[in-house]
């Protein structure tokens, strides 16, 4: 207790020699689906005062750049399992309006691959394209690779050139369908059937462009009855041809149990570790040399209890679907989920925050009006900007509590990264306690000459506070007082229900130590 306030105590020990692995920048990706108002009235709104000459909103593009998403998955999601990509190419006035059965929406096809990919690259992202293995198959998949990646001289590549895109799109990363384990998926199949189709499609796509990387569908969430068996069966069919297996995971507060919600990164830890184990089991059984890594290509907080369900939707164009408004608590959870991803950066190489705009998204727009940052934007953007380089293995000791969801649960969770070039260590840490602050002591034994820690946090006196069009800056990161390094230790106070980033700049011997650590790590 200090002055009547209970203060928890925690310690975090950092040593630059303790390394998890290199962080693939694609860990910080996002997802654009033809769903609700993500594309139409989200990234694309011709007639908006800030629309460019192709109809894309410049204000939204600026926020996407600020968010920092090196990869963008497209065009779905459940949408892709009924999509004919050919409907989205050629003259816009001749493109058909199609009924999208996934979200019971009218798809005008005004945005297709030739519009999306240049926009995606203009906002600093690499496209991650999904093919339809629900209603379609090998032929449509390999034709799309040909359309996108072959330079010229074939039917599909020449059609792309005829449509106005002279250079190939050069799409490297491809998803073999979406959530094919889910009975809700159009064209859902048993694991062995999907595995054989994914294998045939992947092999044909590779014949068109041997340089592509392939992601095969894993489980839609860890509570799927087929989880584990699905991955085992699918990998038995596809191990040689694919590079990554996907996992999807969404979280929400249930039954008023905020303590468990705040700790849900523990569930993601378990999910990731179970998928890694399944991949490595398949590797051993199949006597494979290569290792399959993970693509967490849909994750976020999503209040699914608030969604009426696809069957209840009236058919319309760009409906307001699952436009969740996020609180400070949700932002802390999103920051904590990113801590879990960094902790597994040796195996999780791709991550896609689902989705990018309006649909369970960090960016919201009003049609014809403003675009603003939701609370979750902030921990995401800061982790994406500073959580690069090498993931370190911090050793954390601190208070625990009992939660209904997870039993004994740490109140503090953290990840750390080393940016070799700048010689800067970034510590990402959450305080999950809703009432009390934490006095965190960071022992910088590997950074003896570190000088200063810069402390930024997302928290609020009201942990339910949100950003809206009327108050878009209500919640934003707060730069707290710098924390000096004394005797190799930094003392930081973490507010209750808070996501924090402490950036420690080493000087002189600190940098030398960083380099020595590099040698140890090799
Ligand atoms: O992101 C929303 C939906 O969630 C996606 O379309 C689907 O893949 C997942 O179930």
PDB file of N, CA and C in Angstrom, residues 422-456:
ATOM      1  N   UNK A 422      18.858   0.593 -34.297  1.00  0.00           N
ATOM      2  CA  UNK A 422      18.772   1.731 -33.398  1.00  0.00           C
ATOM      3  C   UNK A 422      19.334   1.421 -32.016  1.00  0.00           C
ATOM      4  N   UNK A 423      19.591   0.129 -31.748  1.00  0.00           N
ATOM      5  CA  UNK A 423      20.063  -0.266 -30.432  1.00  0.00           C
ATOM      6  C   UNK A 423      19.019  -0.025 -29.351  1.00  0.00           C
ATOM      7  N   UNK A 424      17.758  -0.026 -29.735  1.00  0.00           N
ATOM      8  CA  UNK A 424      16.691   0.281 -28.788  1.00  0.00           C
ATOM      9  C   UNK A 424      15.943  -0.991 -28.399  1.00  0.00           C
ATOM     10  N   UNK A 425      15.648  -1.100 -27.127  1.00  0.00           N
ATOM     11  CA  UNK A 425      14.819  -2.203 -26.652  1.00  0.00           C
ATOM     12  C   UNK A 425      13.433  -1.647 -26.350  1.00  0.00           C
ATOM     13  N   UNK A 426      12.401  -2.320 -26.850  1.00  0.00           N
ATOM     14  CA  UNK A 426      11.029  -1.908 -26.544  1.00  0.00           C
ATOM     15  C   UNK A 426      10.378  -2.991 -25.698  1.00  0.00           C
ATOM     16  N   UNK A 427       9.768  -2.583 -24.616  1.00  0.00           N
ATOM     17  CA  UNK A 427       9.061  -3.522 -23.746  1.00  0.00           C
ATOM     18  C   UNK A 427       7.571  -3.196 -23.863  1.00  0.00           C
ATOM     19  N   UNK A 428       6.774  -4.198 -24.175  1.00  0.00           N
ATOM     20  CA  UNK A 428       5.323  -4.049 -24.259  1.00  0.00           C
ATOM     21  C   UNK A 428       4.741  -4.783 -23.066  1.00  0.00           C
ATOM     22  N   UNK A 429       3.962  -4.109 -22.256  1.00  0.00           N
ATOM     23  CA  UNK A 429       3.527  -4.743 -21.012  1.00  0.00           C
ATOM     24  C   UNK A 429       2.113  -4.283 -20.655  1.00  0.00           C
ATOM     25  N   UNK A 430       1.296  -5.232 -20.226  1.00  0.00           N
ATOM     26  CA  UNK A 430      -0.063  -4.882 -19.805  1.00  0.00           C
ATOM     27  C   UNK A 430      -0.226  -5.113 -18.310  1.00  0.00           C
ATOM     28  N   UNK A 431      -0.998  -4.240 -17.698  1.00  0.00           N
ATOM     29  CA  UNK A 431      -1.493  -4.471 -16.347  1.00  0.00           C
ATOM     30  C   UNK A 431      -2.956  -4.853 -16.485  1.00  0.00           C
ATOM     31  N   UNK A 432      -3.277  -6.104 -16.149  1.00  0.00           N
ATOM     32  CA  UNK A 432      -4.656  -6.591 -16.302  1.00  0.00           C
ATOM     33  C   UNK A 432      -5.501  -6.301 -15.070  1.00  0.00           C
ATOM     34  N   UNK A 433      -4.873  -5.780 -14.020  1.00  0.00           N
ATOM     35  CA  UNK A 433      -5.660  -5.495 -12.820  1.00  0.00           C
ATOM     36  C   UNK A 433      -6.540  -4.275 -13.088  1.00  0.00           C
ATOM     37  N   UNK A 434      -7.825  -4.385 -12.705  1.00  0.00           N
ATOM     38  CA  UNK A 434      -8.767  -3.302 -13.015  1.00  0.00           C
ATOM     39  C   UNK A 434      -8.770  -2.203 -11.965  1.00  0.00           C
ATOM     40  N   UNK A 435      -8.160  -2.481 -10.816  1.00  0.00           N
ATOM     41  CA  UNK A 435      -8.236  -1.502  -9.722  1.00  0.00           C
ATOM     42  C   UNK A 435      -6.887  -0.908  -9.346  1.00  0.00           C
ATOM     43  N   UNK A 436      -5.848  -1.721  -9.356  1.00  0.00           N
ATOM     44  CA  UNK A 436      -4.588  -1.296  -8.742  1.00  0.00           C
ATOM     45  C   UNK A 436      -3.469  -1.155  -9.761  1.00  0.00           C
ATOM     46  N   UNK A 437      -2.585  -0.193  -9.519  1.00  0.00           N
ATOM     47  CA  UNK A 437      -1.404  -0.067 -10.379  1.00  0.00           C
ATOM     48  C   UNK A 437      -0.364  -1.133 -10.046  1.00  0.00           C
ATOM     49  N   UNK A 438       0.615  -1.249 -10.910  1.00  0.00           N
ATOM     50  CA  UNK A 438       1.728  -2.174 -10.679  1.00  0.00           C
ATOM     51  C   UNK A 438       3.019  -1.364 -10.713  1.00  0.00           C
ATOM     52  N   UNK A 439       3.862  -1.570  -9.712  1.00  0.00           N
ATOM     53  CA  UNK A 439       5.210  -0.998  -9.739  1.00  0.00           C
ATOM     54  C   UNK A 439       6.107  -2.041 -10.390  1.00  0.00           C
ATOM     55  N   UNK A 440       6.513  -1.756 -11.615  1.00  0.00           N
ATOM     56  CA  UNK A 440       7.314  -2.729 -12.377  1.00  0.00           C
ATOM     57  C   UNK A 440       8.775  -2.296 -12.354  1.00  0.00           C
ATOM     58  N   UNK A 441       9.624  -3.219 -11.964  1.00  0.00           N
ATOM     59  CA  UNK A 441      11.063  -2.968 -11.952  1.00  0.00           C
ATOM     60  C   UNK A 441      11.673  -3.764 -13.098  1.00  0.00           C
ATOM     61  N   UNK A 442      12.277  -3.045 -14.049  1.00  0.00           N
ATOM     62  CA  UNK A 442      12.886  -3.738 -15.196  1.00  0.00           C
ATOM     63  C   UNK A 442      14.390  -3.811 -14.961  1.00  0.00           C
ATOM     64  N   UNK A 443      14.889  -5.030 -14.859  1.00  0.00           N
ATOM     65  CA  UNK A 443      16.313  -5.267 -14.615  1.00  0.00           C
ATOM     66  C   UNK A 443      17.002  -5.407 -15.973  1.00  0.00           C
ATOM     67  N   UNK A 444      17.846  -4.426 -16.279  1.00  0.00           N
ATOM     68  CA  UNK A 444      18.462  -4.371 -17.608  1.00  0.00           C
ATOM     69  C   UNK A 444      19.869  -4.957 -17.578  1.00  0.00           C
ATOM     70  N   UNK A 445      19.994  -6.173 -17.110  1.00  0.00           N
ATOM     71  CA  UNK A 445      21.344  -6.702 -16.911  1.00  0.00           C
ATOM     72  C   UNK A 445      22.145  -6.766 -18.208  1.00  0.00           C
ATOM     73  N   UNK A 446      21.488  -6.902 -19.312  1.00  0.00           N
ATOM     74  CA  UNK A 446      22.235  -6.961 -20.579  1.00  0.00           C
ATOM     75  C   UNK A 446      22.472  -5.597 -21.180  1.00  0.00           C
ATOM     76  N   UNK A 447      21.982  -4.565 -20.562  1.00  0.00           N
ATOM     77  CA  UNK A 447      22.096  -3.210 -21.113  1.00  0.00           C
ATOM     78  C   UNK A 447      22.638  -2.270 -20.046  1.00  0.00           C
ATOM     79  N   UNK A 448      23.882  -2.459 -19.636  1.00  0.00           N
ATOM     80  CA  UNK A 448      24.383  -1.709 -18.485  1.00  0.00           C
ATOM     81  C   UNK A 448      24.418  -0.205 -18.713  1.00  0.00           C
ATOM     82  N   UNK A 449      24.528   0.237 -19.952  1.00  0.00           N
ATOM     83  CA  UNK A 449      24.660   1.677 -20.157  1.00  0.00           C
ATOM     84  C   UNK A 449      23.381   2.310 -20.683  1.00  0.00           C
ATOM     85  N   UNK A 450      22.269   1.614 -20.532  1.00  0.00           N
ATOM     86  CA  UNK A 450      21.010   2.202 -20.973  1.00  0.00           C
ATOM     87  C   UNK A 450      20.760   3.486 -20.200  1.00  0.00           C
ATOM     88  N   UNK A 451      20.183   4.471 -20.860  1.00  0.00           N
ATOM     89  CA  UNK A 451      20.061   5.753 -20.190  1.00  0.00           C
ATOM     90  C   UNK A 451      18.641   6.146 -19.831  1.00  0.00           C
ATOM     91  N   UNK A 452      17.725   5.860 -20.732  1.00  0.00           N
ATOM     92  CA  UNK A 452      16.416   6.421 -20.461  1.00  0.00           C
ATOM     93  C   UNK A 452      15.322   5.532 -21.016  1.00  0.00           C
ATOM     94  N   UNK A 453      14.253   5.470 -20.305  1.00  0.00           N
ATOM     95  CA  UNK A 453      13.107   4.736 -20.785  1.00  0.00           C
ATOM     96  C   UNK A 453      11.971   5.707 -21.077  1.00  0.00           C
ATOM     97  N   UNK A 454      11.413   5.571 -22.270  1.00  0.00           N
ATOM     98  CA  UNK A 454      10.305   6.447 -22.662  1.00  0.00           C
ATOM     99  C   UNK A 454       9.024   5.641 -22.438  1.00  0.00           C
ATOM    100  N   UNK A 455       8.109   6.163 -21.683  1.00  0.00           N
ATOM    101  CA  UNK A 455       6.929   5.393 -21.276  1.00  0.00           C
ATOM    102  C   UNK A 455       5.673   5.982 -21.915  1.00  0.00           C
ATOM    103  N   UNK A 456       5.007   5.171 -22.720  1.00  0.00           N
ATOM    104  CA  UNK A 456       3.745   5.567 -23.355  1.00  0.00           C
ATOM    105  C   UNK A 456       2.693   4.543 -22.950  1.00  0.00           C
TER     106      UNK A 456
END
